Short mmCIF file of C-alpha atoms in Angstrom, two decimals:
data_model
loop_
_atom_site.label_atom_id
_atom_site.label_comp_id
_atom_site.label_asym_id
_atom_site.label_seq_id
_atom_site.Cartn_x
_atom_site.Cartn_y
_atom_site.Cartn_z
CA UNK A 1165 0.59 -48.88 -29.52
CA UNK A 1166 -0.59 -45.59 -28.05
CA UNK A 1167 -2.09 -42.96 -30.24
CA UNK A 1168 -0.95 -39.47 -29.78
CA UNK A 1169 -1.29 -36.06 -31.58
CA UNK A 1170 1.26 -33.43 -32.68
CA UNK A 1171 -0.48 -30.07 -32.27
CA UNK A 1172 1.09 -28.35 -35.13
CA UNK A 1173 -1.20 -25.26 -34.82
CA UNK A 1174 0.29 -24.32 -31.53
CA UNK A 1175 2.19 -21.21 -30.73
CA UNK A 1176 5.91 -21.62 -30.00
CA UNK A 1177 5.76 -21.98 -26.16
CA UNK A 1178 3.30 -24.85 -26.34
CA UNK A 1179 4.99 -26.42 -29.26
CA UNK A 1180 8.44 -26.28 -27.69
CA UNK A 1181 7.07 -27.72 -24.35
CA UNK A 1182 5.45 -30.60 -26.21
CA UNK A 1183 8.67 -31.25 -28.17
CA UNK A 1184 10.76 -31.05 -24.95
CA UNK A 1185 8.49 -33.54 -23.07
CA UNK A 1186 8.41 -35.86 -26.15
CA UNK A 1187 12.22 -35.95 -26.33
CA UNK A 1188 12.66 -36.32 -22.48
CA UNK A 1189 14.38 -32.90 -22.14
CA UNK A 1190 11.54 -31.52 -19.83
CA UNK A 1191 9.23 -33.56 -17.80
CA UNK A 1192 8.26 -31.38 -14.81
CA UNK A 1193 10.02 -33.67 -12.27
CA UNK A 1194 8.35 -36.84 -13.76
CA UNK A 1195 9.48 -39.45 -16.08
CA UNK A 1196 9.13 -38.52 -19.79
CA UNK A 1197 7.35 -41.69 -20.63
CA UNK A 1198 4.46 -41.09 -18.15
CA UNK A 1199 4.18 -37.52 -19.47
CA UNK A 1200 3.86 -39.01 -22.96
CA UNK A 1201 1.06 -41.14 -21.83
CA UNK A 1202 -0.73 -38.26 -20.11
CA UNK A 1203 -0.26 -35.68 -22.86
CA UNK A 1204 -0.83 -37.68 -25.99
CA UNK A 1205 -3.28 -40.58 -25.19
CA UNK A 1206 -6.53 -40.26 -26.95
CA UNK A 1207 -9.48 -40.32 -24.46
CA UNK A 1208 -11.52 -43.57 -24.62
CA UNK A 1209 -14.40 -43.64 -27.13
CA UNK A 1210 -13.25 -40.39 -28.84
CA UNK A 1211 -11.61 -40.45 -32.24
CA UNK A 1212 -9.98 -37.00 -31.81
CA UNK A 1213 -9.70 -36.86 -28.07
CA UNK A 1214 -11.53 -33.45 -27.95
CA UNK A 1215 -15.25 -32.50 -27.73
CA UNK A 1216 -16.20 -31.35 -31.16
CA UNK A 1217 -19.03 -29.09 -29.92
CA UNK A 1218 -16.51 -27.12 -27.87
CA UNK A 1219 -15.03 -24.34 -30.05
CA UNK A 1220 -12.09 -23.86 -27.70
CA UNK A 1221 -11.22 -27.59 -27.66
CA UNK A 1222 -11.78 -28.20 -31.39
CA UNK A 1223 -8.82 -29.44 -33.41
CA UNK A 1224 -7.94 -27.99 -36.74
CA UNK A 1225 -7.71 -30.00 -39.94
CA UNK A 1226 -4.00 -30.05 -39.90
CA UNK A 1227 -3.52 -31.89 -36.92
CA UNK A 1228 -1.25 -34.93 -37.52
CA UNK A 1229 -1.60 -38.36 -35.93
CA UNK A 1230 1.49 -40.20 -34.88
CA UNK A 1231 1.98 -43.49 -33.38
CA UNK A 1232 4.53 -44.62 -30.71
CA UNK A 1233 5.49 -48.08 -29.90
CA UNK A 1234 5.02 -49.42 -26.46
CA UNK A 1235 8.84 -50.03 -26.21
CA UNK A 1236 9.51 -46.26 -26.48
CA UNK A 1237 7.44 -45.68 -23.39
CA UNK A 1238 9.35 -47.98 -21.15
CA UNK A 1239 9.68 -47.01 -17.45
CA UNK A 1240 12.22 -49.69 -16.32
CA UNK A 1241 9.63 -52.25 -15.95
CA UNK A 1242 7.31 -50.29 -13.87
CA UNK A 1243 3.72 -49.63 -15.06
CA UNK A 1244 2.15 -46.20 -15.07
CA UNK A 1245 -0.31 -47.53 -12.43
CA UNK A 1246 2.50 -48.56 -10.17
CA UNK A 1247 4.08 -45.12 -10.48
CA UNK A 1248 0.92 -43.38 -9.63
CA UNK A 1249 0.12 -41.85 -13.02
CA UNK A 1250 -3.23 -41.92 -14.62
CA UNK A 1251 -4.35 -41.27 -18.21
CA UNK A 1252 -5.95 -37.73 -18.22
CA UNK A 1253 -7.38 -35.61 -20.89
CA UNK A 1254 -6.59 -32.34 -19.07
CA UNK A 1255 -3.00 -31.90 -20.10
CA UNK A 1256 -3.52 -31.79 -23.93
CA UNK A 1257 -6.62 -29.65 -23.38
CA UNK A 1258 -4.69 -27.25 -21.26
CA UNK A 1259 -1.72 -26.97 -23.76
CA UNK A 1260 -4.00 -26.34 -26.71
CA UNK A 1261 -6.14 -23.75 -24.80
CA UNK A 1262 -2.71 -22.04 -23.87
CA UNK A 1263 -2.03 -21.69 -27.68
CA UNK A 1264 -5.46 -20.38 -28.25
CA UNK A 1265 -5.43 -17.75 -25.61
CA UNK A 1266 -1.66 -16.80 -26.04
CA UNK A 1267 -0.85 -17.97 -22.37
CA UNK A 1268 2.53 -19.55 -21.52
CA UNK A 1269 1.95 -23.10 -20.31
CA UNK A 1270 2.91 -23.72 -16.67
CA UNK A 1271 4.77 -27.11 -16.09
CA UNK A 1272 3.44 -27.07 -12.46
CA UNK A 1273 -0.17 -27.04 -13.72
CA UNK A 1274 0.61 -30.13 -15.82
CA UNK A 1275 2.19 -31.92 -12.75
CA UNK A 1276 -0.99 -31.63 -10.72
CA UNK A 1277 -3.65 -32.68 -13.12
CA UNK A 1278 -3.49 -36.38 -12.25
CA UNK A 1279 -3.75 -35.52 -8.46
CA UNK A 1280 -6.34 -34.43 -5.92
CA UNK A 1281 -4.61 -31.09 -5.16
CA UNK A 1282 -3.32 -28.45 -7.53
CA UNK A 1283 -0.98 -26.05 -5.72
CA UNK A 1284 0.19 -23.35 -8.05
CA UNK A 1285 0.61 -20.39 -5.70
CA UNK A 1286 2.66 -17.25 -6.81
CA UNK A 1287 2.88 -18.20 -10.61
CA UNK A 1288 1.26 -15.10 -11.95
CA UNK A 1289 -1.07 -17.15 -14.28
CA UNK A 1290 -3.25 -14.03 -14.96
CA UNK A 1291 -6.49 -14.02 -17.01
CA UNK A 1292 -5.36 -15.70 -20.19
CA UNK A 1293 -3.69 -18.46 -18.22
CA UNK A 1294 -6.86 -18.93 -16.18
CA UNK A 1295 -8.85 -19.33 -19.28
CA UNK A 1296 -6.64 -22.15 -20.34
CA UNK A 1297 -6.78 -23.74 -16.91
CA UNK A 1298 -10.52 -23.60 -16.69
CA UNK A 1299 -10.84 -25.38 -20.13
CA UNK A 1300 -8.73 -28.22 -18.80
CA UNK A 1301 -10.70 -28.32 -15.47
CA UNK A 1302 -13.95 -29.04 -17.32
CA UNK A 1303 -12.70 -32.48 -18.14
CA UNK A 1304 -10.66 -33.23 -15.13
CA UNK A 1305 -11.96 -35.93 -12.85
CA UNK A 1306 -9.32 -35.96 -9.94
CA UNK A 1307 -8.80 -32.44 -8.58
CA UNK A 1308 -10.75 -31.50 -5.44
CA UNK A 1309 -8.55 -28.69 -4.10
CA UNK A 1310 -7.43 -25.62 -5.98
CA UNK A 1311 -4.66 -23.53 -4.25
CA UNK A 1312 -4.40 -20.37 -6.58
CA UNK A 1313 -2.91 -17.73 -4.18
CA UNK A 1314 -1.26 -14.70 -5.78
CA UNK A 1315 -1.82 -15.39 -9.40
CA UNK A 1316 -2.80 -11.91 -10.69
CA UNK A 1317 -6.34 -13.09 -11.46
CA UNK A 1318 -8.11 -9.83 -10.44
CA UNK A 1319 -11.82 -9.50 -11.02
CA UNK A 1320 -11.79 -10.86 -14.59
CA UNK A 1321 -9.66 -13.87 -13.93
CA UNK A 1322 -11.78 -14.72 -10.83
CA UNK A 1323 -14.97 -14.52 -12.86
CA UNK A 1324 -13.44 -16.85 -15.54
CA UNK A 1325 -12.54 -19.39 -12.91
CA UNK A 1326 -15.92 -19.33 -11.08
CA UNK A 1327 -17.92 -19.64 -14.30
CA UNK A 1328 -15.71 -22.44 -15.32
CA UNK A 1329 -16.30 -24.54 -12.23
CA UNK A 1330 -19.97 -23.43 -11.62
CA UNK A 1331 -21.95 -26.56 -11.01
CA UNK A 1332 -18.90 -28.73 -10.36
CA UNK A 1333 -19.37 -30.56 -7.12
CA UNK A 1334 -15.86 -32.04 -7.40
CA UNK A 1335 -13.94 -28.91 -6.15
CA UNK A 1336 -14.20 -28.73 -2.33
CA UNK A 1337 -11.40 -26.32 -1.49
CA UNK A 1338 -10.75 -22.97 -3.22
CA UNK A 1339 -7.86 -20.63 -2.22
CA UNK A 1340 -8.03 -17.21 -4.07
CA UNK A 1341 -5.99 -15.29 -1.63
CA UNK A 1342 -3.83 -12.26 -2.76
CA UNK A 1343 -5.59 -11.93 -6.15
CA UNK A 1344 -7.34 -8.67 -5.84
CA UNK A 1345 -10.69 -10.28 -6.70
CA UNK A 1346 -12.81 -7.19 -6.01
CA UNK A 1347 -16.53 -6.88 -5.87
CA UNK A 1348 -17.03 -8.83 -9.16
CA UNK A 1349 -14.97 -11.66 -7.86
CA UNK A 1350 -16.87 -11.59 -4.52
CA UNK A 1351 -20.17 -11.79 -6.45
CA UNK A 1352 -18.78 -14.78 -8.55
CA UNK A 1353 -17.49 -16.68 -5.53
CA UNK A 1354 -20.76 -16.09 -3.73
CA UNK A 1355 -22.56 -17.79 -6.57
CA UNK A 1356 -20.61 -20.99 -5.90
CA UNK A 1357 -21.92 -21.06 -2.42
CA UNK A 1358 -25.59 -20.98 -3.14
CA UNK A 1359 -27.45 -24.19 -2.59
CA UNK A 1360 -28.82 -24.07 -6.30
CA UNK A 1361 -25.26 -23.83 -7.77
CA UNK A 1362 -24.49 -27.56 -7.64
CA UNK A 1363 -21.03 -26.79 -6.00
CA UNK A 1364 -19.85 -28.14 -2.75
CA UNK A 1365 -17.18 -25.73 -1.52
CA UNK A 1366 -16.16 -26.86 1.88
CA UNK A 1367 -13.17 -24.51 2.40
CA UNK A 1368 -12.70 -21.05 1.01
CA UNK A 1369 -9.87 -18.48 1.49
CA UNK A 1370 -10.01 -14.95 0.05
CA UNK A 1371 -7.55 -13.41 2.50
CA UNK A 1372 -5.42 -10.48 1.51
CA UNK A 1373 -7.65 -9.20 -1.34
CA UNK A 1374 -8.24 -5.70 0.01
CA UNK A 1375 -11.92 -6.32 0.04
CA UNK A 1376 -13.92 -3.30 1.49
CA UNK A 1377 -17.37 -3.42 3.04
CA UNK A 1378 -18.92 -3.01 -0.33
CA UNK A 1379 -16.82 -5.81 -1.89
CA UNK A 1380 -17.28 -8.36 0.84
CA UNK A 1381 -21.13 -7.95 1.30
CA UNK A 1382 -22.15 -10.44 -1.52
CA UNK A 1383 -19.84 -13.05 -0.16
CA UNK A 1384 -20.73 -12.40 3.53
CA UNK A 1385 -24.40 -12.78 2.74
CA UNK A 1386 -23.93 -16.01 0.80
CA UNK A 1387 -21.97 -17.86 3.48
CA UNK A 1388 -25.08 -18.37 5.74
CA UNK A 1389 -27.00 -19.97 2.74
CA UNK A 1390 -24.32 -22.60 1.93
CA UNK A 1391 -24.97 -26.18 3.12
CA UNK A 1392 -21.28 -27.19 2.77
CA UNK A 1393 -18.90 -24.37 3.69
CA UNK A 1394 -17.12 -25.29 6.96
CA UNK A 1395 -13.79 -23.31 6.77
CA UNK A 1396 -13.75 -19.68 5.89
CA UNK A 1397 -10.74 -17.33 5.77
CA UNK A 1398 -11.28 -13.62 5.11
CA UNK A 1399 -8.49 -12.14 7.15
CA UNK A 1400 -6.26 -9.28 6.14
CA UNK A 1401 -8.86 -7.42 3.97
CA UNK A 1402 -10.21 -3.88 4.34
CA UNK A 1403 -13.81 -4.26 5.54
CA UNK A 1404 -15.17 -2.97 8.81
CA UNK A 1405 -18.40 -3.11 10.84
CA UNK A 1406 -20.85 -3.56 7.81
CA UNK A 1407 -18.91 -6.51 6.55
CA UNK A 1408 -18.55 -8.12 10.05
CA UNK A 1409 -22.19 -7.64 10.77
CA UNK A 1410 -23.15 -9.36 7.47
CA UNK A 1411 -20.74 -12.20 8.33
CA UNK A 1412 -22.28 -12.38 11.95
CA UNK A 1413 -25.74 -12.90 10.50
CA UNK A 1414 -24.46 -15.62 8.21
CA UNK A 1415 -22.84 -17.33 11.26
CA UNK A 1416 -26.05 -17.41 13.13
CA UNK A 1417 -27.86 -18.78 9.94
CA UNK A 1418 -25.23 -21.33 9.04
CA UNK A 1419 -25.55 -25.01 9.68
CA UNK A 1420 -22.03 -26.01 8.45
CA UNK A 1421 -19.46 -23.36 9.50
CA UNK A 1422 -16.79 -24.74 11.84
CA UNK A 1423 -13.77 -22.38 11.65
CA UNK A 1424 -13.66 -18.72 10.67
CA UNK A 1425 -10.73 -16.31 10.42
CA UNK A 1426 -11.65 -12.63 10.32
CA UNK A 1427 -8.45 -11.32 11.81
CA UNK A 1428 -6.81 -8.05 10.61
CA UNK A 1429 -10.12 -6.31 9.72
CA UNK A 1430 -11.01 -3.43 11.94
CA UNK A 1431 -14.72 -3.34 13.11
CA UNK A 1432 -14.69 -2.28 16.80
CA UNK A 1433 -17.72 -2.30 19.13
CA UNK A 1434 -20.73 -2.67 16.71
CA UNK A 1435 -19.08 -5.65 15.00
CA UNK A 1436 -18.29 -7.31 18.26
CA UNK A 1437 -21.86 -6.90 19.32
CA UNK A 1438 -23.13 -8.60 16.14
CA UNK A 1439 -20.53 -11.44 16.59
CA UNK A 1440 -21.59 -11.86 20.20
CA UNK A 1441 -25.21 -12.42 19.35
CA UNK A 1442 -24.31 -14.74 16.53
CA UNK A 1443 -22.24 -16.87 18.96
CA UNK A 1444 -25.26 -17.35 21.17
CA UNK A 1445 -27.18 -19.12 18.38
CA UNK A 1446 -24.49 -20.67 16.06
CA UNK A 1447 -24.35 -24.33 17.05
CA UNK A 1448 -21.69 -25.46 14.67
CA UNK A 1449 -18.89 -22.81 14.99
CA UNK A 1450 -15.80 -24.23 16.87
CA UNK A 1451 -12.93 -21.85 16.06
CA UNK A 1452 -13.02 -18.06 15.54
CA UNK A 1453 -10.08 -15.76 15.05
CA UNK A 1454 -10.69 -12.11 15.85
CA UNK A 1455 -7.03 -11.18 16.36
CA UNK A 1456 -6.00 -7.58 15.45
CA UNK A 1457 -9.41 -6.46 14.69
CA UNK A 1458 -9.40 -3.39 17.01
CA UNK A 1459 -11.55 -4.98 19.64
CA UNK A 1460 -12.01 -2.42 22.54
CA UNK A 1461 -13.24 -3.01 26.13
CA UNK A 1462 -16.79 -2.42 25.33
CA UNK A 1463 -16.71 -4.80 22.48
CA UNK A 1464 -15.04 -7.40 24.71
CA UNK A 1465 -17.63 -6.90 27.28
CA UNK A 1466 -20.26 -8.04 24.78
CA UNK A 1467 -18.32 -11.19 23.97
CA UNK A 1468 -18.14 -11.88 27.79
CA UNK A 1469 -21.99 -12.29 27.73
CA UNK A 1470 -21.84 -14.64 24.82
CA UNK A 1471 -19.08 -17.03 25.69
CA UNK A 1472 -20.91 -19.25 28.30
CA UNK A 1473 -23.53 -20.23 25.78
CA UNK A 1474 -21.28 -20.53 22.75
CA UNK A 1475 -19.95 -23.85 21.33
CA UNK A 1476 -16.46 -22.43 20.58
CA UNK A 1477 -13.45 -24.52 21.30
CA UNK A 1478 -10.91 -21.84 20.26
CA UNK A 1479 -11.12 -18.02 20.30
CA UNK A 1480 -8.26 -15.77 19.28
CA UNK A 1481 -8.40 -12.24 20.54
CA UNK A 1482 -4.67 -11.49 20.43
CA UNK A 1483 -3.41 -8.10 19.35
CA UNK A 1484 -6.39 -6.05 20.20
CA UNK A 1485 -6.87 -3.25 22.85
CA UNK A 1486 -8.46 -5.21 25.62
CA UNK A 1487 -7.55 -4.17 29.20
CA UNK A 1488 -6.35 -6.52 31.86
CA UNK A 1489 -9.68 -6.14 33.69
CA UNK A 1490 -11.66 -7.22 30.71
CA UNK A 1491 -9.26 -9.94 29.84
CA UNK A 1492 -9.87 -11.38 33.27
CA UNK A 1493 -13.66 -11.33 32.68
CA UNK A 1494 -13.21 -13.05 29.39
CA UNK A 1495 -11.18 -15.85 31.08
CA UNK A 1496 -13.86 -16.30 33.82
CA UNK A 1497 -16.64 -16.45 31.29
CA UNK A 1498 -14.92 -18.98 29.04
CA UNK A 1499 -16.49 -22.40 29.34
CA UNK A 1500 -14.39 -25.44 30.10
CA UNK A 1501 -12.24 -26.56 27.08
CA UNK A 1502 -12.22 -23.19 25.36
CA UNK A 1503 -8.71 -22.19 24.35
CA UNK A 1504 -8.65 -18.33 24.73
CA UNK A 1505 -5.72 -16.34 23.23
CA UNK A 1506 -5.29 -12.90 24.76
CA UNK A 1507 -1.65 -12.35 24.02
CA UNK A 1508 0.10 -9.23 22.68
CA UNK A 1509 -2.70 -6.75 23.67
CA UNK A 1510 -1.90 -3.15 22.42
CA UNK A 1511 -1.70 -0.31 24.82
CA UNK A 1512 -4.78 1.88 25.50
CA UNK A 1513 -5.46 5.03 27.11
CA UNK A 1514 -6.57 3.14 30.26
CA UNK A 1515 -3.78 0.55 30.23
CA UNK A 1516 -0.14 0.85 29.34
CA UNK A 1517 0.54 -2.93 28.91
CA UNK A 1518 1.30 -4.72 25.48
#
């Protein structure tokens, strides 16, 4: 038999979800029996299945224990291992935490707990939902990538997430795009990149967060100190020259960065000068996206001097204000093998081309 628990103390949304899963009316696209195993199996070596020292995960005295026969969990002769399911403590902890914090459980979250990636973009999880999710992530042993785009996290929700996964080397990819993380969120994400944090973030995306120079500086300064960050996406924010200069210094310092996207942030000539200097000394950077950044001719001229000594394999300068003459110089300065994108240049006072 498999031991399971009926969480009688839960609020209505969680109770209903548990009941529906148990009765086979809702199983998130999976077989009900596999969900029963994932949701109700007691963790090995633990009588109650929850850590007693954790106040969020503690179980009240009125929790009932029920037993289900193996026959009721039949999946047409296929074992859970054959179906790709694994017993996991994350789901019951998530549902209990949803009840504690008054958050509506998201079936998509439950779906991804046994897998390597969690893709829950555009679900509007919010702060309370993130508190519940973080509680489950603390015991999860499979997830390495968290795609959390557009979930109304704001600064507080981002802080909750970062504090929850701080010191967790398992998470390697973090997508916090379109969440308005603000300066507090930037500071918290920067903590995850520090060598002393215990984290190993390889890919980070914070695009479309309206981050200004003031907001982005903590994160920009932390990038160069990370030993693991390889892919960085900070496009479509609102920072300018100060932010780009800080990032450029991190590029020069980094020993791991390979791809960077700074597109749709306006920084003009001074920012281009800082990036050009960084390209001369950065030995790891292979792809750089500077499209729609307002790069003028004098900024492009600075890049001309840096290209021959750079290790870049791809440079995107599309959608700027570079004249045809400077575009020709950039092509001439590009080393063999460099893919240079100069399409859709905007008209300038010196050139009427697009």
